[in-house]
Short mmCIF file of C-alpha atoms in Angstrom, two decimals:
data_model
loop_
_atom_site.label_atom_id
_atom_site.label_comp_id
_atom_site.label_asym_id
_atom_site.label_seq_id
_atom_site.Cartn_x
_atom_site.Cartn_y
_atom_site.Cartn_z
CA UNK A 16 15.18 -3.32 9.32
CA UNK A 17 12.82 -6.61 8.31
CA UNK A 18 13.07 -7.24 4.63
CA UNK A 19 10.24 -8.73 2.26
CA UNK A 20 11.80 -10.35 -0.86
CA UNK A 21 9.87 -11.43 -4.11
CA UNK A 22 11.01 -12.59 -7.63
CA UNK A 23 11.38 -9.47 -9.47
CA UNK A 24 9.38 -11.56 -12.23
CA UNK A 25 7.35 -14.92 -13.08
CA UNK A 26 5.90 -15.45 -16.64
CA UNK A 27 2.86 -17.77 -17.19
CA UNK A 28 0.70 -19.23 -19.61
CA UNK A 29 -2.97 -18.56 -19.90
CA UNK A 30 -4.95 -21.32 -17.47
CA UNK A 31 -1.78 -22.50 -15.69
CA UNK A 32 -1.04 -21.56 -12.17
CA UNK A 33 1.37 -18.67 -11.40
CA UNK A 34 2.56 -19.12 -7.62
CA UNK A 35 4.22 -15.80 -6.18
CA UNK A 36 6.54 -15.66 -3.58
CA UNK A 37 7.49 -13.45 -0.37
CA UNK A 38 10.05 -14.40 1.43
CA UNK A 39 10.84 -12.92 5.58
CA UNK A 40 12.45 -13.63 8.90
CA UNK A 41 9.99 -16.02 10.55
CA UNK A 42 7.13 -14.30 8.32
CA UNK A 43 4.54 -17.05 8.84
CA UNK A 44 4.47 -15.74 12.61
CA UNK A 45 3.14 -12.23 10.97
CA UNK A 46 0.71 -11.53 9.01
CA UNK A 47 0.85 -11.54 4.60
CA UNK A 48 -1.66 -9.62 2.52
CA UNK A 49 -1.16 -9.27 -1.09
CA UNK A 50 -1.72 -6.27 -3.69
CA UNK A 51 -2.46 -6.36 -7.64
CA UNK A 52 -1.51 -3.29 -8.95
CA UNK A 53 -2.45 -3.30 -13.22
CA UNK A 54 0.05 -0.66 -15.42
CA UNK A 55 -1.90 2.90 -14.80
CA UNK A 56 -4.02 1.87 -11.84
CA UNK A 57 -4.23 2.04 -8.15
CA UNK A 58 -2.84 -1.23 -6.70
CA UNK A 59 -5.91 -3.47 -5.44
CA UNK A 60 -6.25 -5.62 -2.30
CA UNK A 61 -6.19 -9.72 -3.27
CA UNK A 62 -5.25 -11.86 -0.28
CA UNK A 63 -5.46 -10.38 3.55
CA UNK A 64 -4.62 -11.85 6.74
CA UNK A 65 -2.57 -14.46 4.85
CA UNK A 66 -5.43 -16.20 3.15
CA UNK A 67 -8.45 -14.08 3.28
CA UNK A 68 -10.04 -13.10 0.13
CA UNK A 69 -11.92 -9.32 -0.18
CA UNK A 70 -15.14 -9.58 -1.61
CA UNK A 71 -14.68 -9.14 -5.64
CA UNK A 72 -11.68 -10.91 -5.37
CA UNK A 73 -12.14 -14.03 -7.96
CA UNK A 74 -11.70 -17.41 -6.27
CA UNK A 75 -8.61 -18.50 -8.49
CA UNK A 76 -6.61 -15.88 -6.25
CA UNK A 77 -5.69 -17.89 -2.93
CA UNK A 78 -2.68 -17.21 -0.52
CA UNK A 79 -0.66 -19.20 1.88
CA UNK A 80 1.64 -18.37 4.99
CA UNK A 81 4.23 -21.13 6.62
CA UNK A 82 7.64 -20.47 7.78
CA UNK A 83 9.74 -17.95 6.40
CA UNK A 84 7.67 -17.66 3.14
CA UNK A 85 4.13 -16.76 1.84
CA UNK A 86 2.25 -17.34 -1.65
CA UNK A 87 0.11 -15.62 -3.40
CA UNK A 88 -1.32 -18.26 -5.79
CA UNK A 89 -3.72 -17.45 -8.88
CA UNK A 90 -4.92 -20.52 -10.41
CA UNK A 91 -6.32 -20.76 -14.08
CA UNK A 92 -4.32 -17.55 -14.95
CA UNK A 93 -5.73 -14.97 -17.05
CA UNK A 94 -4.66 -12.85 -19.63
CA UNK A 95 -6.29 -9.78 -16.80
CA UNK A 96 -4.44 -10.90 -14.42
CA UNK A 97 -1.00 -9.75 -16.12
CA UNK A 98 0.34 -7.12 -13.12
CA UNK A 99 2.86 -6.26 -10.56
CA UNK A 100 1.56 -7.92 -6.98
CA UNK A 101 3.40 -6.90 -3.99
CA UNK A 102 3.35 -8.82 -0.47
CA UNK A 103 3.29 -6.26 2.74
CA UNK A 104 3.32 -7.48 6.35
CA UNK A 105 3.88 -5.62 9.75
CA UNK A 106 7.35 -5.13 11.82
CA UNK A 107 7.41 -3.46 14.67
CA UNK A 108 4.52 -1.37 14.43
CA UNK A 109 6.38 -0.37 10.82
CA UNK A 110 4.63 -1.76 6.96
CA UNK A 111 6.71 -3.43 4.80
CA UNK A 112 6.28 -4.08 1.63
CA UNK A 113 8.01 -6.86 -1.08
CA UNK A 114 10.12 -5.22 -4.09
CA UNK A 115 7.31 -6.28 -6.15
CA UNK A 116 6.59 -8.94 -8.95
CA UNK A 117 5.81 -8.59 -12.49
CA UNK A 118 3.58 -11.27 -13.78
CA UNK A 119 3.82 -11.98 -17.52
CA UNK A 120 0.87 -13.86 -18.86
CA UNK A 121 2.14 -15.10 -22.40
CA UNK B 17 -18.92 3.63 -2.13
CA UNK B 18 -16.02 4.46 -0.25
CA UNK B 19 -13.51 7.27 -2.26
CA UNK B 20 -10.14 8.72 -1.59
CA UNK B 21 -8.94 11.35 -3.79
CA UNK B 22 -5.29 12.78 -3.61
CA UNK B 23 -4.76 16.49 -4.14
CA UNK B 24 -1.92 18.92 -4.41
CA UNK B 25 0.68 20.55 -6.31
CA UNK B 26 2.72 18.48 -9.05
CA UNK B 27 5.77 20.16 -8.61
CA UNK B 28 7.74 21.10 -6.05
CA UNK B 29 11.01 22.53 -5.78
CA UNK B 30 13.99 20.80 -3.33
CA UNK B 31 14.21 21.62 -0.23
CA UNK B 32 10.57 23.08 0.08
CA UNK B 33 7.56 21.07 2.14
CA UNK B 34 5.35 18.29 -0.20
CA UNK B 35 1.79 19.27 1.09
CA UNK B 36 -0.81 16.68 -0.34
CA UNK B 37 -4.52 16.43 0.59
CA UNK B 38 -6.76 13.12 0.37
CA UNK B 39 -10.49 13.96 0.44
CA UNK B 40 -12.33 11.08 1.71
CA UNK B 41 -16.33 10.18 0.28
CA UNK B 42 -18.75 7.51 1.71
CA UNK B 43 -17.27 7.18 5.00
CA UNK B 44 -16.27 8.84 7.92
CA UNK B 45 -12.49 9.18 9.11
CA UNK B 46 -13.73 9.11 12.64
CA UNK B 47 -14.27 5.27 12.66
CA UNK B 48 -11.92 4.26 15.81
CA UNK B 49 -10.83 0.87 13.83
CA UNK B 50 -9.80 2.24 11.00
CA UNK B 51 -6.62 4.58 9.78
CA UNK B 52 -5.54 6.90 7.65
CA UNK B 53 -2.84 6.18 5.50
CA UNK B 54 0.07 7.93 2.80
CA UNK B 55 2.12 4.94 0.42
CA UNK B 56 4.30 6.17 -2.29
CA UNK B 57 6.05 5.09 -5.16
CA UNK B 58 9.09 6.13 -6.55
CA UNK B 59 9.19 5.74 -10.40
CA UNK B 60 10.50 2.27 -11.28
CA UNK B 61 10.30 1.32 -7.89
CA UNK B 62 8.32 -0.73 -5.07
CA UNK B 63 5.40 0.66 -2.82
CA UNK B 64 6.81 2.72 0.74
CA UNK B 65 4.50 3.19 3.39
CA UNK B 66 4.59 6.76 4.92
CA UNK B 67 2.61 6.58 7.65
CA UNK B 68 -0.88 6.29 9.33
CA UNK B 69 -3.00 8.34 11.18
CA UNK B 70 -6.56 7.32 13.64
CA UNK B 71 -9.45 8.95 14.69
CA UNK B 72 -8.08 10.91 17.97
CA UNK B 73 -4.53 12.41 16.09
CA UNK B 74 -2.68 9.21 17.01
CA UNK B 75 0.13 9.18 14.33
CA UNK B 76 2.75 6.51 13.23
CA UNK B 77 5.22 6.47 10.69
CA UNK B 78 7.65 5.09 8.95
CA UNK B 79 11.36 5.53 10.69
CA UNK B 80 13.19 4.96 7.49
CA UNK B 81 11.94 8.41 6.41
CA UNK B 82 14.46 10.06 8.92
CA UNK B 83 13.43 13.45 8.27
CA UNK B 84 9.92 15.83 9.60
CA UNK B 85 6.50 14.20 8.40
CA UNK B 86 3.23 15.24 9.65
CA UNK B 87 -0.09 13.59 9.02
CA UNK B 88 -2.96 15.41 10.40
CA UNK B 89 -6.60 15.33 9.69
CA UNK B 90 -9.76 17.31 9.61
CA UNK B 91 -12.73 15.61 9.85
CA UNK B 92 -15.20 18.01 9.46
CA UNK B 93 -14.09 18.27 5.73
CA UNK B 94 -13.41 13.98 5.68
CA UNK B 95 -9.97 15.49 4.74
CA UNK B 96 -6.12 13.91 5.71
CA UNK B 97 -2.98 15.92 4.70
CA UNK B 98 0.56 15.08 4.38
CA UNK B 99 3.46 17.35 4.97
CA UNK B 100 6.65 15.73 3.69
CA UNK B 101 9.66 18.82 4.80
CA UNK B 102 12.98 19.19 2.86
CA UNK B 103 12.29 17.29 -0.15
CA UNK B 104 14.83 16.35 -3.07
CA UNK B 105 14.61 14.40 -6.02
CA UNK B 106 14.26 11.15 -4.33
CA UNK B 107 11.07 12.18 -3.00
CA UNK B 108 9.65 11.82 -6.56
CA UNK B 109 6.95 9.32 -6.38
CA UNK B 110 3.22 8.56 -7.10
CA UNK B 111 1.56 9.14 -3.77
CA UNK B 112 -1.43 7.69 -2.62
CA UNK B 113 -3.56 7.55 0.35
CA UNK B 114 -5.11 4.96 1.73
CA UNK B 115 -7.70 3.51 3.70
CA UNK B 116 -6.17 1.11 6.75
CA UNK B 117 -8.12 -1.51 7.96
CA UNK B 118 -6.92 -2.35 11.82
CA UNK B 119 -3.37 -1.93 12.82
CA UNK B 120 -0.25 -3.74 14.15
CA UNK B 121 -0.34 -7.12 12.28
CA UNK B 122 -3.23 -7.42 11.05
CA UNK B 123 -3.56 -4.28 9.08
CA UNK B 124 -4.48 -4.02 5.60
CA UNK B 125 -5.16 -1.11 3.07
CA UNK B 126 -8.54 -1.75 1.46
CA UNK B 127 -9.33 1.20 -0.46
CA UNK B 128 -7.04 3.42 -2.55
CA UNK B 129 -6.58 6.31 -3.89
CA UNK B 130 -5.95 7.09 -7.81
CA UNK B 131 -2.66 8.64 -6.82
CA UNK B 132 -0.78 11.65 -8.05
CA UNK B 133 2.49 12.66 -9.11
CA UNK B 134 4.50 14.60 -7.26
CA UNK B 135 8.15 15.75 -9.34
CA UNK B 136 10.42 17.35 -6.97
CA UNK B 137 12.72 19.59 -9.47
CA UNK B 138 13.50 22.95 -9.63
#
């Protein structure tokens, strides 16, 4: 079955750039989306269609999707932004989703 | 404002059927482009897509869940429903539905749920 793996963990400063990583068989011919999920909360859409941004989404939140690999990057990190983000992308008609990464914004 | 809310027991013993409700608000589940979705999360653990179902009763799940899952829907009460069959402990998870915008590819869940814990334990 495809596999989606991500750093289990990434810590940041406040206002540097965290850059999150998914890694898949030739996953830049699929499609990445990203989700934010915050301790206690539903997890929230952030990145679509590998670089598409839902509205309410702030700007600093891009994404990227080449190769075997996609990115979720959040530029000017805030302290808010401290959550587990999971990747998911389509195989087979099947959803896949990344292990998950918690983001540590010291 | 689009809403999903999750319903359904807490508990449920192993072996017996998981039955969970999501009532949707603000929208209507018989929208041809988008589906109808059921993720869950295991305590301590990543996000696992159940499955999907469309306006019509086309369903599609996930095959790793080798065991009976129904999604069905009514959409005279904006309702979707979940029946997860022989359950055991590793079927302990936060479930949540989901709103799922296109499919194959280029799908994406947009809205969620709050989700709700289900304990299987007897």
């Amino acid at each position: 079955s495809y596999e989606l793996t991500q750093p289990p963990s990434l810590s940041v400063s406040p206002g540097q750039t965290a850059s999150i990583t998914c890694s898949g068989d030739k996953l830049g011919d699929k499609y990445a989306c990203w989700y934010q999920r915050k301790a206690g909360q539903s997890p929230v859409l952030v990145i679509y269609q590998d670089d598409k941004r839902p509205s309410g989404i702030p700007e600093r939140f891009s994404g990227s999707n080449s190769g075997n690999t996609a990115t979720l990057t959040i530029s000017g990190t805030q302290a808010m932004d401290e959550a587990d983000y999971y990747c998911q992308a389509w195989d087979s008609s099947t959803v896949v989703f990344g292990g998950g990464t918690k983001l540590t914004v010291l | 404002q689009l809403q999903l809310q999750e319903s359904g027991p807490g508990l449920v013993k192993p072996s017996e059927t998981l039955s969970l409700t999501c009532t949707v608000s603000g929208a209507s589940l018989s929208y041809s482009t988008f589906y109808w979705a059921w993720i869950r999360q295991p305590p301590g653990k990543g996000l696992e897509w159940i499955g999907s179902i469309v306006y019509g009763g086309t369903t599609y799940y996930n095959p790793s869940l080798k065991r009976q899952n129904t999604i069905s829907a009514d959409t005279s009460k904006s309702q979707f429903s979940l029946k997860l069959s022989s359950v055991t402990a590793a079927d302990t998870a936060v479930y949540y539905c989901a709103r799922q915008d296109g499919m194959g590819s280029a799908g994406y869940f947009d809205y969620w749920g709050q989700g709700t814990l289900v304990t299987v334990s007897s």
